[in-house]
Short mmCIF file of C-alpha atoms and ligand atoms in Angstrom, two decimals:
data_model
loop_
_atom_site.label_atom_id
_atom_site.label_comp_id
_atom_site.label_asym_id
_atom_site.label_seq_id
_atom_site.Cartn_x
_atom_site.Cartn_y
_atom_site.Cartn_z
CA MET A 1 -0.07 0.07 -0.06
CA HIS A 2 3.04 2.35 0.64
CA ASN A 3 3.97 2.23 -2.90
CA ASN A 4 0.55 3.12 -4.09
CA PRO A 5 0.74 6.22 -6.31
CA GLU A 6 -2.35 7.53 -4.88
CA TYR A 7 -0.77 7.05 -1.25
CA LEU A 8 2.27 9.12 -2.41
CA LYS A 9 0.23 11.81 -3.65
CA GLN A 10 -1.02 12.46 -0.18
CA LEU A 11 2.37 13.29 0.98
CA PRO A 12 2.50 16.88 -0.39
CA LYS A 13 -0.91 17.44 0.99
CA ARG A 14 0.37 16.28 4.40
CA ALA A 15 3.18 18.48 4.23
CA LEU A 16 0.63 21.47 3.34
CA LYS A 17 -1.39 20.64 6.29
CA THR A 18 1.67 20.73 8.59
CA ILE A 19 2.81 24.17 7.32
CA ARG A 20 -0.62 25.56 7.69
CA MET A 21 -0.84 24.31 11.19
CA LEU A 22 2.37 26.02 11.98
CA ALA A 23 1.51 29.14 10.37
CA LYS A 24 -2.11 29.33 11.98
CA GLY A 25 -2.50 32.54 13.88
CA ASN A 26 1.01 33.72 12.81
CA GLY A 27 0.12 35.82 9.82
CA ALA A 28 -0.61 33.34 7.04
CA GLU A 29 -4.10 31.83 7.02
CA LYS A 30 -5.10 28.60 5.34
CA ASP A 31 -5.95 29.83 1.86
CA SER A 32 -2.77 31.96 1.75
CA ILE A 33 -0.65 28.87 1.80
CA GLN A 34 -0.68 26.72 -1.33
CA ILE A 35 1.58 24.26 -2.98
CA LYS A 36 3.09 25.71 -6.08
CA GLN A 37 4.89 22.67 -7.30
CA ALA A 38 5.81 19.12 -5.87
CA GLY A 39 7.80 16.52 -7.50
CA GLY A 40 9.53 13.26 -6.34
CA GLU A 41 10.23 9.59 -6.79
CA VAL A 42 10.62 6.53 -4.53
CA LEU A 43 14.40 5.96 -3.99
CA ASN A 44 16.33 2.94 -3.17
CA CYS A 45 19.62 2.42 -1.38
CA GLU A 46 21.85 -0.26 -0.05
CA ALA A 47 23.42 0.03 3.44
CA ILE A 48 25.24 -2.43 5.71
CA THR A 49 25.87 -2.77 9.37
CA HIS A 50 29.08 -4.71 10.29
CA LEU A 51 28.79 -6.58 13.67
CA GLU A 52 31.96 -7.10 15.37
CA LEU A 53 31.98 -9.36 18.42
CA HIS A 54 33.92 -7.95 21.48
CA HIS A 55 34.34 -9.77 24.82
CA GLU A 56 35.44 -8.54 28.25
CA ILE A 57 36.23 -10.51 31.52
CA GLN A 58 34.91 -9.51 34.97
CA SER A 59 36.61 -11.37 37.69
CA GLU A 60 35.31 -11.84 41.32
CA SER A 61 36.28 -14.13 44.23
CA LYS A 62 33.79 -15.69 46.76
CA LYS A 63 34.52 -17.24 50.10
CA GLY A 64 33.84 -21.05 50.28
CA ALA A 65 33.72 -23.65 47.55
CA HIS A 66 30.88 -22.93 45.04
CA GLU A 67 29.91 -24.41 41.84
CA ILE A 68 29.31 -21.30 39.32
CA GLY A 69 28.96 -21.69 35.74
CA GLN A 70 31.38 -24.18 34.34
CA PRO A 71 33.75 -25.44 37.18
CA LEU A 72 37.27 -25.88 36.09
CA LYS A 73 40.63 -26.99 37.72
CA SER A 74 42.82 -24.14 37.42
CA PRO A 75 43.12 -20.46 36.48
CA ASP A 76 44.94 -21.57 33.35
CA GLU A 77 41.94 -23.77 32.30
CA ILE A 78 39.73 -20.64 32.70
CA THR A 79 42.11 -18.55 30.43
CA GLN A 80 41.89 -21.34 27.81
CA ALA A 81 38.11 -21.87 27.99
CA ILE A 82 37.61 -18.20 27.42
CA GLU A 83 40.00 -18.05 24.57
CA GLU A 84 38.15 -20.92 23.02
CA ALA A 85 34.81 -19.48 23.58
CA SER A 86 35.49 -16.09 22.11
CA SER A 87 37.26 -17.37 18.89
CA SER A 88 34.74 -19.92 18.16
CA ALA A 89 31.78 -17.68 18.98
CA LEU A 90 31.59 -16.21 15.42
CA LYS A 91 31.94 -19.72 13.73
CA ASN A 92 28.92 -20.82 15.34
CA ASP A 93 25.61 -20.37 13.33
CA GLU A 94 23.37 -20.12 16.42
CA VAL A 95 25.63 -17.51 17.86
CA ARG A 96 25.57 -15.62 14.58
CA ARG A 97 21.73 -15.81 14.61
CA ALA A 98 21.52 -14.65 18.08
CA MET A 99 23.92 -11.52 17.33
CA ALA A 100 21.99 -10.53 14.33
CA ASN A 101 18.63 -11.00 16.08
CA ILE A 102 19.57 -8.48 18.60
CA LEU A 103 19.55 -5.79 15.94
CA LEU A 104 17.05 -7.33 13.70
CA GLU A 105 14.32 -7.59 16.39
CA ARG A 106 14.61 -3.79 17.19
CA PRO A 107 11.92 -1.46 15.51
CA ASP A 108 15.00 0.17 13.53
CA LYS A 109 16.67 -3.25 12.74
CA GLY A 110 19.96 -1.76 13.66
CA PHE A 111 19.93 0.66 10.75
CA SER A 112 22.25 3.79 11.01
CA LEU A 113 23.54 2.58 14.51
CA HIS A 114 27.20 3.27 14.19
CA ALA A 115 29.81 2.40 16.79
CA GLU A 116 27.20 1.36 19.45
CA TYR A 117 27.63 -1.52 21.79
CA PHE A 118 24.87 -3.99 22.43
CA ASP A 119 24.84 -6.73 25.10
CA ILE A 120 24.26 -10.39 24.12
CA PRO A 121 22.93 -11.86 27.38
CA ALA A 122 22.50 -15.36 25.75
CA LEU A 123 26.11 -15.74 25.01
CA ASN A 124 27.48 -14.67 28.44
CA ARG A 125 29.17 -17.41 30.22
CA ASP A 126 30.60 -18.03 33.69
CA TYR A 127 33.73 -20.01 34.75
CA SER A 128 34.90 -20.96 38.12
CA TYR A 129 37.87 -22.50 39.94
CA VAL A 130 37.98 -23.51 43.42
CA GLU A 131 41.22 -22.98 45.32
CA PRO A 132 42.08 -24.48 48.79
CA CYS A 133 43.25 -22.09 51.32
CA GLY A 134 47.21 -22.01 51.38
CA THR A 135 47.34 -21.65 55.21
CA CYS A 136 44.89 -24.62 56.25
CA HIS A 137 44.99 -26.56 52.97
CA GLY A 138 41.20 -26.67 52.76
CA GLU A 139 40.81 -27.72 56.26
CA GLY A 140 39.22 -24.58 57.60
CA GLN A 141 40.94 -25.29 60.90
CA MET A 142 44.70 -25.33 61.88
CA ILE A 143 46.38 -26.69 64.85
CA CYS A 144 46.39 -24.20 67.76
CA GLN A 145 49.55 -22.12 67.68
CA ARG A 146 49.46 -21.35 71.28
CA CYS A 147 49.55 -24.71 72.78
CA GLY A 148 50.82 -26.62 69.60
CA GLY A 149 47.66 -28.99 69.72
CA LYS A 150 48.52 -30.20 73.36
CA ARG A 151 45.25 -28.54 74.62
CA ARG A 152 46.93 -27.24 77.71
CA GLU A 153 49.43 -24.34 78.43
CA VAL A 154 51.74 -23.66 81.33
CA CYS A 155 49.77 -22.12 84.35
CA THR A 156 49.98 -18.30 83.89
CA GLN A 157 49.90 -17.86 87.74
CA CYS A 158 52.63 -20.19 88.85
CA HIS A 159 54.39 -20.47 85.63
CA GLY A 160 54.50 -24.31 85.98
CA ARG A 161 56.04 -24.05 89.72
CA THR A 162 52.70 -25.45 91.09
CA MET A 163 53.37 -23.12 94.16
CA VAL A 164 52.71 -19.40 94.58
CA PRO A 165 54.02 -16.93 97.40
CA CYS A 166 51.77 -16.88 100.30
CA LYS A 167 49.83 -13.50 100.10
CA PHE A 168 48.54 -13.64 103.93
CA CYS A 169 52.28 -13.33 105.30
CA HIS A 170 53.67 -11.69 101.97
CA GLY A 171 56.08 -14.63 101.66
CA SER A 172 57.76 -14.04 105.17
CA GLY A 173 56.18 -17.04 106.82
CA MET A 174 55.57 -15.08 110.02
CA MET A 175 52.66 -13.10 111.33
CA GLN A 176 51.80 -10.96 114.37
CA SER A 177 49.53 -12.53 116.98
CA ALA A 178 46.81 -10.81 119.15
CA ASP A 179 49.31 -9.87 121.83
CA GLY A 180 51.93 -8.39 119.27
CA LYS A 181 54.40 -11.56 119.32
CA GLN A 182 55.84 -12.78 116.04
CA ILE A 183 54.44 -16.17 115.32
CA GLN A 184 54.57 -18.78 112.33
CA CYS A 185 51.97 -18.02 109.50
CA ASN A 186 49.02 -20.11 109.94
CA ARG A 187 48.15 -20.10 106.34
CA CYS A 188 51.44 -21.47 104.80
CA HIS A 189 52.60 -22.85 108.20
CA GLY A 190 55.82 -21.06 107.63
CA GLN A 191 56.53 -22.59 104.31
CA ARG A 192 56.17 -19.05 102.72
CA GLN A 193 54.20 -20.46 99.69
CA VAL A 194 50.95 -22.13 99.05
CA ALA A 195 49.50 -24.57 96.40
CA CYS A 196 48.69 -22.56 93.21
CA PRO A 197 44.82 -21.93 93.26
CA LEU A 198 44.57 -21.70 89.50
CA CYS A 199 46.02 -25.07 88.23
CA GLN A 200 45.33 -26.94 91.50
CA LYS A 201 49.16 -27.79 91.90
CA THR A 202 49.28 -29.35 88.43
CA GLY A 203 51.32 -26.49 86.76
CA THR A 204 49.12 -26.54 83.64
CA VAL A 205 45.75 -24.97 82.63
CA GLN A 206 43.49 -25.46 79.54
CA CYS A 207 44.59 -23.57 76.42
CA ARG A 208 42.89 -20.11 76.31
CA GLN A 209 42.88 -20.01 72.46
CA CYS A 210 41.53 -23.30 71.46
CA LYS A 211 39.70 -23.95 74.74
CA GLY A 212 41.23 -27.45 74.94
CA SER A 213 40.14 -28.54 71.35
CA ALA A 214 43.69 -28.27 70.19
CA LYS A 215 42.50 -26.63 66.89
CA HIS A 216 41.11 -23.11 65.96
CA GLU A 217 39.51 -21.55 62.84
CA CYS A 218 41.94 -20.85 60.06
CA THR A 219 43.08 -17.12 60.46
CA GLN A 220 43.66 -16.80 56.57
CA CYS A 221 40.40 -17.96 55.41
CA GLY A 222 38.11 -17.52 58.57
CA GLY A 223 37.05 -21.11 58.43
CA ALA A 224 35.88 -20.97 54.83
CA ALA A 225 38.62 -23.31 53.61
CA PHE A 226 38.09 -22.60 49.93
CA THR A 227 37.97 -19.56 47.77
CA THR A 228 36.00 -19.71 44.39
CA HIS A 229 37.36 -17.56 41.60
CA ILE A 230 34.72 -16.69 39.05
CA ALA A 231 35.32 -15.23 35.71
CA HIS A 232 32.29 -13.70 33.81
CA LEU A 233 32.76 -13.79 30.32
CA ILE A 234 30.62 -10.86 28.75
CA PHE A 235 30.16 -10.56 24.95
CA LYS A 236 29.08 -7.35 23.16
CA ILE A 237 28.31 -6.49 19.63
CA LYS A 238 29.82 -3.21 18.20
CA THR A 239 28.10 -2.04 15.25
CA LEU A 240 29.83 -0.09 12.22
CA PHE A 241 27.12 1.37 9.75
CA GLU A 242 27.98 2.09 6.08
CA PHE A 243 26.11 3.50 3.21
CA ASP A 244 26.96 5.14 -0.07
CA ARG A 245 26.86 8.75 0.58
CA THR A 246 27.52 9.83 -3.13
CA ILE A 247 24.43 8.56 -4.47
CA LEU A 248 21.94 10.21 -2.09
CA PRO A 249 20.76 13.77 -1.83
CA PRO A 250 22.64 15.57 0.89
CA PRO A 251 19.59 16.09 3.14
CA VAL A 252 19.03 12.55 3.04
CA VAL A 253 22.63 11.76 4.03
CA LYS A 254 22.31 13.99 6.94
CA VAL A 255 19.05 12.47 8.11
CA PHE A 256 20.48 9.09 7.86
CA GLU A 257 23.71 10.15 9.91
CA ASP A 258 21.67 12.04 12.55
CA ALA A 259 18.53 9.86 13.10
CA GLY A 260 18.30 7.06 10.45
CA HIS A 261 17.07 4.62 13.09
CA LYS A 262 14.20 7.05 14.20
CA MET A 263 13.28 7.24 10.32
CA VAL A 264 12.92 3.41 10.36
CA SER A 265 10.97 3.03 13.57
CA GLY A 266 8.74 5.94 12.72
CA LYS A 267 7.97 4.30 9.45
CA HIS A 268 9.36 7.00 7.22
CA ILE A 269 11.46 4.50 5.48
CA LYS A 270 10.65 1.27 4.38
CA LEU A 271 13.40 -1.32 5.19
CA SER A 272 14.23 -4.82 4.42
CA ALA A 273 17.09 -6.42 6.37
CA GLU A 274 18.88 -9.69 6.26
CA GLN A 275 21.74 -11.24 8.13
CA VAL A 276 24.69 -11.98 5.52
CA LYS A 277 27.97 -13.55 5.91
CA ARG A 278 30.88 -11.47 4.74
CA ASN A 279 33.69 -12.76 2.57
CA ASP A 280 36.16 -12.60 5.59
CA GLY A 281 33.73 -14.67 7.68
CA GLY A 282 32.52 -11.68 9.53
CA LEU A 283 28.94 -11.03 10.35
CA ALA A 284 26.86 -8.28 8.64
CA ILE A 285 23.30 -7.13 8.24
CA GLN A 286 22.39 -5.86 4.66
CA TYR A 287 19.69 -3.48 4.11
CA ASN A 288 17.57 -2.03 1.36
CA ALA A 289 15.92 1.23 2.34
CA GLN A 290 13.05 2.61 0.20
CA PHE A 291 11.62 5.99 0.74
CA PRO A 292 9.94 8.86 -1.36
CA TYR A 293 12.10 11.71 -1.88
CA GLY A 294 11.33 15.00 -3.73
CA ASP A 295 11.25 18.67 -3.79
CA ILE A 296 8.34 20.90 -2.79
CA GLU A 297 7.51 24.40 -3.10
CA PHE A 298 4.84 26.27 -1.18
CA THR A 299 3.45 29.90 -1.67
CA ILE A 300 3.07 31.75 1.60
CA ASN A 301 1.32 35.14 1.10
CA GLY A 302 2.82 35.00 -2.32
CA LYS A 303 6.28 34.44 -1.25
CA PRO A 304 8.05 31.05 -2.06
CA LEU A 305 8.83 28.55 0.55
CA ARG A 306 11.04 25.54 -0.69
CA THR A 307 11.86 22.40 1.22
CA HIS A 308 12.26 18.58 0.44
CA LEU A 309 9.68 15.99 1.17
CA PHE A 310 11.20 12.91 2.61
CA GLY A 311 9.75 9.39 3.43
CA TYR A 312 6.26 7.92 3.65
CA ARG A 313 4.83 10.45 6.16
CA GLY A 314 5.59 13.57 4.33
CA LYS A 315 8.48 14.77 6.60
CA MET A 316 10.09 17.95 5.55
CA LEU A 317 13.84 18.10 5.53
CA LYS A 318 15.66 21.49 5.72
CA LEU A 319 12.47 23.43 6.08
CA PRO A 320 13.56 27.16 6.40
CA ASN A 321 12.65 29.10 9.38
CA PHE A 322 9.67 30.81 7.79
CA LEU A 323 7.84 31.34 10.94
CA GLU A 324 10.48 33.75 12.02
CA ASP A 325 9.78 35.88 8.87
CA LEU A 326 6.00 35.63 9.46
CA THR A 327 6.26 36.94 13.06
CA GLN A 328 9.09 39.36 12.65
CA ARG A 329 7.13 42.60 13.38
CA ALA A 330 5.62 40.91 16.56
CA TYR A 331 8.98 39.72 17.64
CA GLN A 332 10.23 43.33 17.30
CA ARG A 333 7.44 44.65 19.56
CA LEU A 334 8.28 41.90 22.10
CA GLU A 335 11.83 43.11 21.96
CA GLU A 336 10.53 46.71 22.80
CA ALA A 337 8.44 45.44 25.62
CA ALA A 338 11.23 43.60 27.10
CA GLN A 339 13.36 46.85 26.89
CA GLY A 340 10.66 48.50 29.10
CA THR A 341 10.77 52.01 27.82
CA GLY A 342 7.52 52.37 25.97
CA ASN A 343 4.04 51.25 26.84
CA THR A 344 4.79 47.79 27.68
CA ALA A 345 1.07 46.63 28.05
CA GLY A 346 0.42 48.06 24.64
CA LEU A 347 3.51 46.47 23.12
CA ILE A 348 2.56 43.07 24.58
CA LYS A 349 -0.98 43.21 23.28
CA LYS A 350 0.30 43.90 19.71
CA ALA A 351 2.92 41.49 19.96
CA SER A 352 0.65 38.74 20.97
CA ASN A 353 -1.48 39.06 17.95
CA LYS A 354 0.74 36.34 16.75
CA ARG A 355 -0.09 33.07 18.18
CA LEU A 356 3.78 32.03 18.58
CA ILE A 357 4.62 35.23 20.57
CA ALA A 358 1.16 34.76 22.57
CA GLN A 359 2.21 31.20 23.47
CA ALA A 360 5.67 32.21 24.45
CA LEU A 361 4.12 35.03 26.86
CA THR A 362 1.50 32.68 28.13
CA LEU A 363 4.26 29.86 28.70
CA SER A 364 6.84 32.10 30.33
CA ALA A 365 4.09 33.69 32.63
CA THR A 366 3.05 30.11 33.87
CA ALA A 367 6.27 28.07 33.76
CA PRO A 368 9.93 28.13 34.79
CA PRO A 369 11.96 29.21 31.84
CA LYS A 370 13.51 25.78 30.84
CA GLN A 371 10.11 24.16 30.87
CA ALA A 372 8.62 27.06 28.71
CA VAL A 373 11.18 26.50 26.16
CA ILE A 374 10.65 22.70 26.02
CA ALA A 375 6.76 23.46 25.78
CA LEU A 376 7.11 25.91 22.91
CA LYS A 377 9.41 23.74 21.04
CA LYS A 378 6.81 21.03 21.24
CA GLN A 379 4.30 23.38 19.78
CA TYR A 380 6.60 24.39 17.07
CA PRO A 381 9.07 21.52 16.24
CA MET A 382 10.01 23.14 12.90
CA GLY A 383 9.95 26.36 11.09
CA ILE A 384 11.93 28.14 13.69
CA SER A 385 15.13 27.69 15.23
CA ASN A 386 15.94 26.63 18.88
CA GLN A 387 17.90 29.75 19.32
CA THR A 388 14.86 31.86 18.37
CA ILE A 389 12.57 29.90 20.82
CA LYS A 390 15.07 30.43 23.65
CA GLU A 391 15.29 34.09 22.76
CA LEU A 392 11.44 34.26 22.77
CA ILE A 393 11.00 32.82 26.25
CA LYS A 394 13.82 35.22 27.45
CA LEU A 395 12.18 38.28 26.04
CA SER A 396 8.70 37.32 27.27
CA HIS A 397 9.95 36.92 30.80
CA LYS A 398 11.47 40.36 30.84
CA ALA A 399 8.49 41.91 29.17
CA ILE A 400 6.27 40.45 31.79
CA GLN A 401 8.46 41.76 34.42
CA ASN A 402 8.15 45.27 33.07
CA LEU A 403 4.43 44.69 32.64
CA THR A 404 3.88 43.85 36.21
CA ARG A 405 6.54 46.01 37.87
CA LYS A 406 3.98 48.48 39.30
CA ASN A 407 1.72 45.69 40.54
CA ARG A 408 4.49 43.86 41.91
CA TRP A 409 5.52 46.87 44.09
CA SER A 410 2.08 47.51 45.22
CA GLY A 411 1.81 43.76 46.06
CA LEU A 412 5.02 43.82 48.08
CA ALA A 413 3.74 46.97 50.05
CA LEU A 414 0.41 45.31 50.70
CA ALA A 415 1.91 42.16 51.80
CA ALA A 416 4.40 44.06 54.24
CA GLY A 417 1.30 45.62 55.85
CA LEU A 418 -0.38 42.31 56.25
CA ILE A 419 2.31 40.32 57.30
CA GLY A 420 3.42 43.07 59.85
CA THR A 421 -0.10 43.11 61.31
CA VAL A 422 -0.21 39.41 61.62
CA ASN A 423 3.26 39.33 63.26
CA MET A 424 2.27 41.97 65.88
CA VAL A 425 -0.97 40.04 66.72
CA TYR A 426 1.30 37.02 67.28
CA PHE A 427 3.59 38.75 69.70
CA LEU A 428 0.66 40.02 71.82
CA PRO A 429 1.05 38.55 75.49
CA ALA A 430 -2.59 37.27 74.88
CA VAL A 431 -1.37 35.16 72.01
CA ARG A 432 2.35 34.19 72.14
CA GLY A 433 2.57 34.61 75.93
CA GLN A 434 -0.49 32.32 76.37
CA LEU A 435 1.08 29.93 73.71
CA ALA A 436 4.28 29.81 75.57
CA ASP A 437 2.63 28.60 78.49
CA LEU A 438 0.56 26.08 76.94
CA LEU A 439 3.41 24.21 75.20
CA PRO A 440 5.24 21.40 76.96
CA GLN A 441 8.74 22.53 75.90
CA GLU A 442 10.16 25.93 75.82
CA ASN A 443 12.03 25.31 72.43
CA ILE A 444 8.88 24.93 70.57
CA ILE A 445 7.69 28.38 70.95
CA LEU A 446 11.27 29.39 69.13
CA VAL A 447 10.35 27.29 66.28
CA LEU A 448 7.00 28.92 65.93
CA ASP A 449 8.68 32.43 66.08
CA LEU A 450 10.93 31.58 63.26
CA LEU A 451 8.17 30.14 61.24
CA LEU A 452 6.74 33.51 60.85
CA ILE A 453 9.68 34.31 58.20
CA PRO A 454 8.66 31.60 55.57
CA LEU A 455 5.06 32.28 56.34
CA GLY A 456 5.56 35.87 55.51
CA ALA A 457 7.63 34.90 52.32
CA PHE A 458 4.84 32.73 51.10
CA ALA A 459 2.16 35.21 51.64
CA ALA A 460 4.09 37.91 49.83
CA GLN A 461 4.65 35.50 46.90
CA PHE A 462 0.96 34.82 46.75
CA ILE A 463 -0.22 38.36 47.12
CA VAL A 464 2.18 39.70 44.45
CA SER A 465 1.17 36.89 42.04
CA LYS A 466 -2.36 37.49 42.51
CA ILE A 467 -2.18 41.35 41.99
CA SER A 468 -0.13 40.78 38.87
CA THR A 469 -2.61 38.30 37.26
CA GLY A 470 -4.73 41.05 35.87
CA PRO A 471 -2.54 43.01 33.64
CA VAL A 472 -0.78 39.89 32.31
CA LYS A 473 -4.24 38.44 31.38
CA LYS A 474 -5.42 41.65 29.79
CA ALA A 475 -2.17 42.28 27.73
CA LEU A 476 -2.08 38.74 26.42
CA GLY A 477 -4.88 39.59 24.13
CA PRO A 478 -7.61 37.73 22.50
CA LEU A 479 -5.28 34.41 21.71
CA LEU A 480 -5.55 33.20 25.37
CA SER A 481 -8.37 30.39 25.04
CA ASP A 482 -11.35 30.60 27.72
CA GLN A 483 -9.89 27.40 29.01
CA GLN A 484 -6.33 29.08 29.47
CA ARG A 485 -8.12 32.27 30.77
CA ALA A 486 -9.92 30.22 33.46
CA LYS A 487 -6.88 28.56 35.05
CA PHE A 488 -4.35 31.31 34.20
CA SER A 489 -2.25 32.00 37.15
CA PRO A 490 1.08 33.51 36.66
CA LYS A 491 4.12 31.91 38.39
CA ASN A 492 7.84 33.19 38.27
CA ILE A 493 6.47 36.71 38.12
CA ALA A 494 7.51 37.55 41.57
CA PRO A 495 11.16 36.63 42.09
CA LEU A 496 11.16 34.50 45.12
CA TRP A 497 14.17 36.30 46.73
CA GLN A 498 12.10 39.57 46.94
CA SER A 499 9.51 37.81 48.98
CA ALA A 500 12.00 36.00 51.33
CA LEU A 501 13.72 39.18 51.76
CA LEU A 502 10.42 40.92 52.60
CA GLY A 503 9.43 38.19 54.96
CA LEU A 504 12.56 38.40 56.86
CA MET A 505 12.70 42.29 56.99
CA VAL A 506 9.17 42.50 58.22
CA PHE A 507 9.95 39.97 60.85
CA ILE A 508 12.81 41.80 62.15
CA ALA A 509 10.74 45.02 62.18
CA SER A 510 8.06 43.50 63.92
CA LEU A 511 10.34 42.11 66.72
CA ALA A 512 11.85 45.54 67.30
CA LEU A 513 8.48 47.08 67.63
CA ALA A 514 7.14 44.44 69.78
CA ARG A 515 10.27 44.83 72.05
CA TYR A 516 9.55 48.74 72.07
CA LEU A 517 6.04 48.04 73.06
CA ASP A 518 6.95 45.57 75.85
CA LEU A 519 5.04 42.64 73.98
CA SER A 520 5.78 39.10 74.49
CA VAL A 521 9.13 38.92 72.69
CA PRO A 522 11.62 35.82 72.37
CA ALA A 523 14.15 35.50 75.26
CA TRP A 524 16.88 35.21 72.63
CA LEU A 525 16.60 38.80 71.55
CA PRO A 526 19.88 40.53 71.70
CA PHE A 527 18.29 44.02 72.27
ZN1 ZN B 1 42.38 -21.50 55.73
ZN1 ZN B 2 45.51 -24.38 72.29
ZN1 ZN B 3 49.45 -22.77 88.65
ZN1 ZN B 4 52.22 -17.47 104.56
#
């Protein structure tokens, strides 16, 4: 159906529809845009993606003996197995099919993917080798070094002498009787020493390290006895895409290089692909790409607009930035509004009689600049440069700042009065004093005091935004839809730092006034 000439005739009409949609509200209405001429044919081209097999090895070690992947007997055997696996992989038909399928099963079939890597999980292998601990030779235990396996060691108190000096007479053998005479020690009976209480006169005690078991856990392997060395062999495909650049029109070469895969998955190109064996034994995927291509010329308000039609969905390549010409005067007015020297409201109103500018203003009044750029780009994906879109959002932001300057100042003043009043009420003894008494902990009231700052900042931000809504809504003109108008609420109009500063300043001023009036002030006040 895609080669049906009737279908191909639809392509210029599709492009016309796109141009009309972009131009709508931007100074060229439906009937002023027409196709002057369109021609083209279905082109064919061959292309190839070479698949190179790469591999890498990731090593790890685990305590203990484990059977992981293919168990082998030595590190050399692992090296050999990896060598064999990687050199034989490409010779195996199943492997070749698996490799090719990784690309062929993608929506783009790997077309135009140059110098990219793909995993081939089905090919990955693990090898392992179990090595006994060099210290315990795979026992996990070793003979106790302290007792040498004898289970007992020399008594630490008598050092094997079986007797210790008598503590009662300090080894003198004599003691003082009740009437002050020197008599024989009645503990050692004058022997000056007694039997060692620790070893019960045997001279040895149980080994303190092995607790009498003669062995202890190997200090090298911690009892694991073995270490398993694992090698993960990981295969990857590297792609090398080639096509004949000399026979294709330059805009097509560029689109193939930049986004060929998207052209396939987006069905702009009809692609047949098959796995082929190269003469040198390597693996490749051969493509035949088919796509309509031609030149088309529109007239917009009598002026020509030339571009190229590409693919089965009427995509335009190298479309000039015609929207910039159409909206040039409105753009200049926006620039003037951003400078802020003239009648900003009037200039914004005039500038926003072009949908492009009105959208830029609406977006920058309701979203942060980065988001606004993305949203505007989505509405105008072609016919205008990215640079201009960024510029538009920047100018819109400035223009809205100028437009709302007076309202923002009155908003800040109103907010200052309101926050100040709330703060003073809070510091009344009947409020803060009562609150402090009710609270279980003294610190909580300090937290409440400081909460007044962010609370004030948020209130200021809210009031300024609300007060600024009117002029922005009014100036944006008739291009705001009813729906947009209903939920329109400007953000980013009031700089947050201003509101934060206001909250802080009003807080400090309220504190000073409360102190002067002898109200309930925080104890931490330095004045
Ligand atoms: Zn060990
Ligand atoms: Zn021991
Ligand atoms: Zn002893
Ligand atoms: Zn004694």
